[in-house]
Short mmCIF file of C-alpha atoms in Angstrom, two decimals:
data_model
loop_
_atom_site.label_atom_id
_atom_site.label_comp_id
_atom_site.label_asym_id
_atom_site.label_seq_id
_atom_site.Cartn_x
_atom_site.Cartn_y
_atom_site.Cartn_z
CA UNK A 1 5.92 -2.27 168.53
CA UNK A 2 6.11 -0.42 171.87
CA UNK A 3 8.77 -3.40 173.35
CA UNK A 4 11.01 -2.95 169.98
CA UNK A 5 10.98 0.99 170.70
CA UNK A 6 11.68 0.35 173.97
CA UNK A 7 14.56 -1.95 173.67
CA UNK A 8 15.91 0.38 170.97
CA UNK A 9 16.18 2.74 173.50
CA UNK A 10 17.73 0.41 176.20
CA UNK A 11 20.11 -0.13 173.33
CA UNK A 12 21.37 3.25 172.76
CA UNK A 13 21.34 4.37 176.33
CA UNK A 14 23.70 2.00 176.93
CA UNK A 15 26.13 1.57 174.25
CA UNK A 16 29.97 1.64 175.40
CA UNK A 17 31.76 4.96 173.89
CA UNK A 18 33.94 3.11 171.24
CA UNK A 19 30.98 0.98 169.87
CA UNK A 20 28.79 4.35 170.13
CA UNK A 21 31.75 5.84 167.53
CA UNK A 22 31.88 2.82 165.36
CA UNK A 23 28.27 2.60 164.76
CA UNK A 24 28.07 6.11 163.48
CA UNK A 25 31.83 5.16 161.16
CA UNK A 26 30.03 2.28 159.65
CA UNK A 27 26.39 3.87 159.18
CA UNK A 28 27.35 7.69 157.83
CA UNK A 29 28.90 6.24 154.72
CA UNK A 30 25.35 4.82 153.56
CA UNK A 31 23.32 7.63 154.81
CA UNK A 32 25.64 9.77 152.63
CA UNK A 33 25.42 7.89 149.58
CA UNK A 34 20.78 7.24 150.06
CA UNK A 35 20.51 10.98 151.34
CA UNK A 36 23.29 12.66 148.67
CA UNK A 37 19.93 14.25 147.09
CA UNK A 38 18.04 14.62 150.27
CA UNK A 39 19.30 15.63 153.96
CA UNK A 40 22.59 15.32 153.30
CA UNK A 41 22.66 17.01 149.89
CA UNK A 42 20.58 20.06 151.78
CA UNK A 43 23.40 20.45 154.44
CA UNK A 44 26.43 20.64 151.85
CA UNK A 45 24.05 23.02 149.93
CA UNK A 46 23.29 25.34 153.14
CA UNK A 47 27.23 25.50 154.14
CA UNK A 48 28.23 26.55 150.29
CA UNK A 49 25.43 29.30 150.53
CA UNK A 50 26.45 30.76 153.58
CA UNK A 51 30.26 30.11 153.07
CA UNK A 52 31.28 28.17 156.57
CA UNK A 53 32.27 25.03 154.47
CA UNK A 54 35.46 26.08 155.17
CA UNK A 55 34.31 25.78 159.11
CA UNK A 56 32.62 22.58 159.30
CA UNK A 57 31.70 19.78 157.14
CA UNK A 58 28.61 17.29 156.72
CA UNK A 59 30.20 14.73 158.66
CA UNK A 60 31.11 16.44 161.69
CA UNK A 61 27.10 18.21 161.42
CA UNK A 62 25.72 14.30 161.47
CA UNK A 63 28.19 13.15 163.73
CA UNK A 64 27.49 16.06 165.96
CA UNK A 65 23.53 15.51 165.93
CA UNK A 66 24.07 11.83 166.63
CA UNK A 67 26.09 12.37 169.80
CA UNK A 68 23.71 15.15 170.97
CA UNK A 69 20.64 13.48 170.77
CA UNK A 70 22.20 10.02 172.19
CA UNK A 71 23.00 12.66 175.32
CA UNK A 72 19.85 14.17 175.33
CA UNK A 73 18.30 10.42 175.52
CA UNK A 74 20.46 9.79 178.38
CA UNK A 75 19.47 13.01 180.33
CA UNK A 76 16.19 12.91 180.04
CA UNK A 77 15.63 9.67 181.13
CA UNK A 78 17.53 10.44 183.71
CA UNK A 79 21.08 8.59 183.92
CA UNK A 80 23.71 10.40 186.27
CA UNK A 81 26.85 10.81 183.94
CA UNK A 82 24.36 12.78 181.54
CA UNK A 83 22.95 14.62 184.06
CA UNK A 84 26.38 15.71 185.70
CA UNK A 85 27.55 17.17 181.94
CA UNK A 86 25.47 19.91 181.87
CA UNK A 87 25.79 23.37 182.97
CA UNK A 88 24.01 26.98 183.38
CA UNK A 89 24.84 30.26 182.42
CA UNK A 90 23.03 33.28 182.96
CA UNK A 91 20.16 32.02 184.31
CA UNK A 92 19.09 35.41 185.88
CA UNK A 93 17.97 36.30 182.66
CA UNK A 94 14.75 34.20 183.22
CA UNK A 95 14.24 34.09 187.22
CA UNK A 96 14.06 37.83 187.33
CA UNK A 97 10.91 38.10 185.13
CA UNK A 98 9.49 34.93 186.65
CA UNK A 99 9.94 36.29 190.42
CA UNK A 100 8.26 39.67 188.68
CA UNK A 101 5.28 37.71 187.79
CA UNK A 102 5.37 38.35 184.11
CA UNK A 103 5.25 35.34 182.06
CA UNK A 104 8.13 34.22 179.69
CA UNK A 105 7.94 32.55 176.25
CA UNK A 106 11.43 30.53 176.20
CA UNK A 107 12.78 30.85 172.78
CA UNK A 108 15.71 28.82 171.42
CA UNK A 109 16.48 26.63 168.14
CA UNK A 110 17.90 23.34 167.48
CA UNK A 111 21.49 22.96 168.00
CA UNK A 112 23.17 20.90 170.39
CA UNK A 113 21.25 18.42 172.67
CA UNK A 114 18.34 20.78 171.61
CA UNK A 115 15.64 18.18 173.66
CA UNK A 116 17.33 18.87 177.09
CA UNK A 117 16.34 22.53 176.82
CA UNK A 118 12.57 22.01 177.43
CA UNK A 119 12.99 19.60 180.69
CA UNK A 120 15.13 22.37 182.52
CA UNK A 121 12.82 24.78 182.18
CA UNK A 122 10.96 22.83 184.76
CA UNK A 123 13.69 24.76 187.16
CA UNK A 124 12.24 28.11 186.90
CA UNK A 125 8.69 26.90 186.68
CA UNK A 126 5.96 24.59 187.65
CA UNK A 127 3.96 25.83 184.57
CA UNK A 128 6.03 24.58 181.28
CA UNK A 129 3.72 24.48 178.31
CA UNK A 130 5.49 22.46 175.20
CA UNK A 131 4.02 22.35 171.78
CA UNK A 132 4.71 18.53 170.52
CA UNK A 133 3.71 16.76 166.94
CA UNK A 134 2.99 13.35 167.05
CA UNK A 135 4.49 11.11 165.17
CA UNK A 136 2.90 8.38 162.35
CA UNK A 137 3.90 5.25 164.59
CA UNK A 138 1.64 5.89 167.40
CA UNK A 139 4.22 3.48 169.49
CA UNK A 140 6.99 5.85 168.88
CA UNK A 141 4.85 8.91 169.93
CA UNK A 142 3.79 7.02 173.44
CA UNK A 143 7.94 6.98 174.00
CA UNK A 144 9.04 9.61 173.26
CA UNK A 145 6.20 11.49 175.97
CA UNK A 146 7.11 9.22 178.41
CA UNK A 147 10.60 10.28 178.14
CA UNK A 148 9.75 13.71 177.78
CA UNK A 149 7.30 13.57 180.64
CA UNK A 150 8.31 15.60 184.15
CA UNK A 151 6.15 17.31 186.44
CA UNK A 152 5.75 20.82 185.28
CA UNK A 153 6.15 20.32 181.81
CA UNK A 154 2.90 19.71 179.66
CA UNK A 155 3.13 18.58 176.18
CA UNK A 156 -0.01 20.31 174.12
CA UNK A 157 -1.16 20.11 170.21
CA UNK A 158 -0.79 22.65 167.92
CA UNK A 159 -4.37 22.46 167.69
CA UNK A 160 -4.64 24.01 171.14
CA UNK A 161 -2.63 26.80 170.68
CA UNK A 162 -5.40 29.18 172.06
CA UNK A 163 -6.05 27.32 174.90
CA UNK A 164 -2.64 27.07 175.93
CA UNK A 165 -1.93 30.96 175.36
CA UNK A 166 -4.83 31.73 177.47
CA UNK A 167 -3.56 29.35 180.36
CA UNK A 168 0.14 30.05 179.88
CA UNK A 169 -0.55 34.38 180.71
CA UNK A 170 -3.02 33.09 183.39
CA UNK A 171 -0.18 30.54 185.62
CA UNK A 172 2.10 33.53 184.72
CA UNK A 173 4.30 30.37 183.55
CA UNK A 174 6.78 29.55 180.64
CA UNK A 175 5.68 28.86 176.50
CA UNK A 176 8.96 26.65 175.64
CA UNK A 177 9.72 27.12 171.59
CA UNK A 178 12.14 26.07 169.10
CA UNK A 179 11.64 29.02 166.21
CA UNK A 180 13.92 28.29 163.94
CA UNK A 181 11.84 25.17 162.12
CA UNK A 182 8.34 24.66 161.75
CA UNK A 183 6.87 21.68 159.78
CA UNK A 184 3.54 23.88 158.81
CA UNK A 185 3.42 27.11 160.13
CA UNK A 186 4.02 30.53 158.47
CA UNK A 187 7.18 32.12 159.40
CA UNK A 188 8.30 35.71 160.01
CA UNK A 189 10.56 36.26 157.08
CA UNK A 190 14.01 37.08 158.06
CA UNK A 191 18.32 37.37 157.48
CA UNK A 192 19.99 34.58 159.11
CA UNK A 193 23.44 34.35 157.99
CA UNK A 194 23.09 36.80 154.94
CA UNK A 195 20.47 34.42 153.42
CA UNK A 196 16.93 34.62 153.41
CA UNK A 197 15.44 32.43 156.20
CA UNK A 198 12.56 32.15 158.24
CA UNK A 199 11.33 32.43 162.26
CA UNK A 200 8.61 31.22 163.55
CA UNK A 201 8.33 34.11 165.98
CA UNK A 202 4.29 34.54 165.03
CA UNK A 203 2.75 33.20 168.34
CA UNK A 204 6.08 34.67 170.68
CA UNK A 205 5.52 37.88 169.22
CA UNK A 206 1.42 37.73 170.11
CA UNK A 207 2.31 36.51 173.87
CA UNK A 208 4.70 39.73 173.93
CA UNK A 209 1.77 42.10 172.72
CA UNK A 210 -0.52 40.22 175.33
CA UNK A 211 2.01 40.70 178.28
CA UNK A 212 4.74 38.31 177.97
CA UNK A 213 8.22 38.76 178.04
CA UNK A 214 10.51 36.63 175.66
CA UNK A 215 14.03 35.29 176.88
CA UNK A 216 16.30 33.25 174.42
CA UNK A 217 18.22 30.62 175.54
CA UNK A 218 20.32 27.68 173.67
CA UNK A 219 22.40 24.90 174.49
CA UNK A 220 25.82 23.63 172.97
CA UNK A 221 28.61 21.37 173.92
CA UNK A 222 31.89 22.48 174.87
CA UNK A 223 34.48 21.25 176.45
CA UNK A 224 32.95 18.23 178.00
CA UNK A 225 29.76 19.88 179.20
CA UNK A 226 26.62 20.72 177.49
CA UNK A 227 25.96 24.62 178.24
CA UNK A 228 22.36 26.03 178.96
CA UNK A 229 23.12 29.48 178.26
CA UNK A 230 20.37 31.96 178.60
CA UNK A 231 21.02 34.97 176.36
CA UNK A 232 18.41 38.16 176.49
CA UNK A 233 15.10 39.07 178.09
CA UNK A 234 12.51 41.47 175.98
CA UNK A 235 9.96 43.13 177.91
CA UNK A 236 5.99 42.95 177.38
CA UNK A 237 4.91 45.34 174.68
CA UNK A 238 8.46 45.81 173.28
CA UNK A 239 8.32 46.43 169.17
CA UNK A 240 8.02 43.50 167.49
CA UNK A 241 10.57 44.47 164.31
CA UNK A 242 13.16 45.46 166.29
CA UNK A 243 12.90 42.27 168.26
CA UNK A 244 12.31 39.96 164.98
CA UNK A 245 15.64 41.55 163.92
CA UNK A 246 18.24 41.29 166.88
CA UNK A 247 17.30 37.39 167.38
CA UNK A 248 17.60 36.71 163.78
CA UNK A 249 21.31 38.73 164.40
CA UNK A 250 21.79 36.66 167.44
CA UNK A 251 20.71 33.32 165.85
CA UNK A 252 23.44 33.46 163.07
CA UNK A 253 25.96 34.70 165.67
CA UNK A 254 24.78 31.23 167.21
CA UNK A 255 25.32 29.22 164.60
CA UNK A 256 28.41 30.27 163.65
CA UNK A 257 30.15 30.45 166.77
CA UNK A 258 29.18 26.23 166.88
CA UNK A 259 28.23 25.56 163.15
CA UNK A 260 29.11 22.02 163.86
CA UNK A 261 25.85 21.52 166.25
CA UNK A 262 23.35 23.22 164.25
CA UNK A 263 21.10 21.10 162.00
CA UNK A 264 21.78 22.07 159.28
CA UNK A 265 19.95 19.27 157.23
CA UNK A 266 16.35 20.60 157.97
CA UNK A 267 14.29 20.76 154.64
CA UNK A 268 12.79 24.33 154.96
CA UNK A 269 16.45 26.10 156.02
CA UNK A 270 17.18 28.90 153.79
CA UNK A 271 14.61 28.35 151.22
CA UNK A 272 12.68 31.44 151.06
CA UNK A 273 13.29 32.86 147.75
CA UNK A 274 15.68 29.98 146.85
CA UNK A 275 13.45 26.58 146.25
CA UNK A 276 10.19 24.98 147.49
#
């Protein structure tokens, strides 16, 4: 099983542009029609609610989350051309506190090539903690670390979430989070695009009341290049409403800027108060 995953991945590294396109023409068709009351039902569902159908539609969302993560394969293993795309903004934001010695819980959510975002924090630090799931095919979860695997980054179990807290304020190093889906945890109710959502701001909020400072960052592509754009840096000890608040503004001012990139098809968006 591990030498099918791995020529899988040989495979998609290395696909030529216009097959990489005509894959995804003759695939989304049947996704759409075995998914029309699953992910692909949930993402016509979540435009209509928050009215950017008008913006963006399924196909571009799926066609957009296919190219990303075939880029985000191809940078983190590694291959130059992926590499070269990519560019930072802002990234001040989250030296400053660093050089300060205050510790930084690196918040973003999943839009655009969302699994670059956790290797470059490896720039800023050589003490990147990641929380990880693993997957049921045991093969597939050996891969996908070994792709993910760099030196300053350590994957870690939810199940160690203590641990890694306590380590994390010791090395004075960076907590790397996605908050805007969670397969288990509780979220921190919130607004995000008029509709009631969820963060899962619980354990960046705790860091911050323990002496960590919180920056947000995201990624999205744009005009050839996939931007790293660090956004705002919150003190230690700052108040955790007001916080909770202006990322849940900035998060829908995020997605709507790129609504294309966002994934949309996620089965716990926008389902507080609305369906379980």
């Amino acid at each position: 099983m591990d030498f099918a995953y791995k020529g899988i991945l040989q495979i998609l590294l290395h696909l030529p542009k216009p097959l990489e396109n005509f894959l995804f023409v003759l695939i989304y068709p049947i996704y759409q029609i075995l998914h029309r009351n699953r992910a692909w039902g949930r993402v016509q569902r979540h435009l209509e609610l928050t009215h950017l159908e008008t913006q963006t539609s399924p196909r571009k969302i799926f066609f957009a989350l296919y190219k990303n993560y075939l880029q985000s394969l191809r940078y983190l293993c590694h291959m130059p051309k992926a590499l070269q795309c990519v560019q930072f903004e802002n990234e001040e934001i989250i030296r400053e506190p660093l050089e300060n010695g205050i510790p930084v819980v690196a918040t973003g959510i999943h839009q655009g090539a969302f699994e670059m975002m956790h290797r470059v924090l490896t720039r800023y630090s050589a003490h990147v903690y990641l929380f990880t799931h693993s997957f049921p095919s045991q093969a597939l979860t050996r891969l996908l670390h070994q792709i993910r695997k760099t030196p300053g980054l350590e994957e870690r179990e939810t199940e160690s979430v203590a641990k890694t807290l306590r380590e994390f304020l010791k090395n004075k190093g960076i907590l790397a989070m996605l908050i805007d889906q969670a397969t288990e945890a509780r979220g921190t109710p919130v607004e995000i695009l008029h509709r009631p959502a969820e963060l899962f701001l619980r354990l960046p909020l705790k860091a911050m009341e323990m002496g960590a400072g919180i920056v947000t960052f995201r990624t999205f592509y744009e005009n050839g290049k996939h931007i790293i754009c660090f956004e705002k840096f919150y003190p230690p000890k700052s108040n955790s409403e007001n916080v909770s608040a202006q990322i849940a503004d900035d998060i829908s001012h995020w997605i709507s800027e790129h609504p294309s990139q966002w994934t949309w098809n996620y089965h716990r968006n926008f389902t507080r108060g609305i369906e379980k």
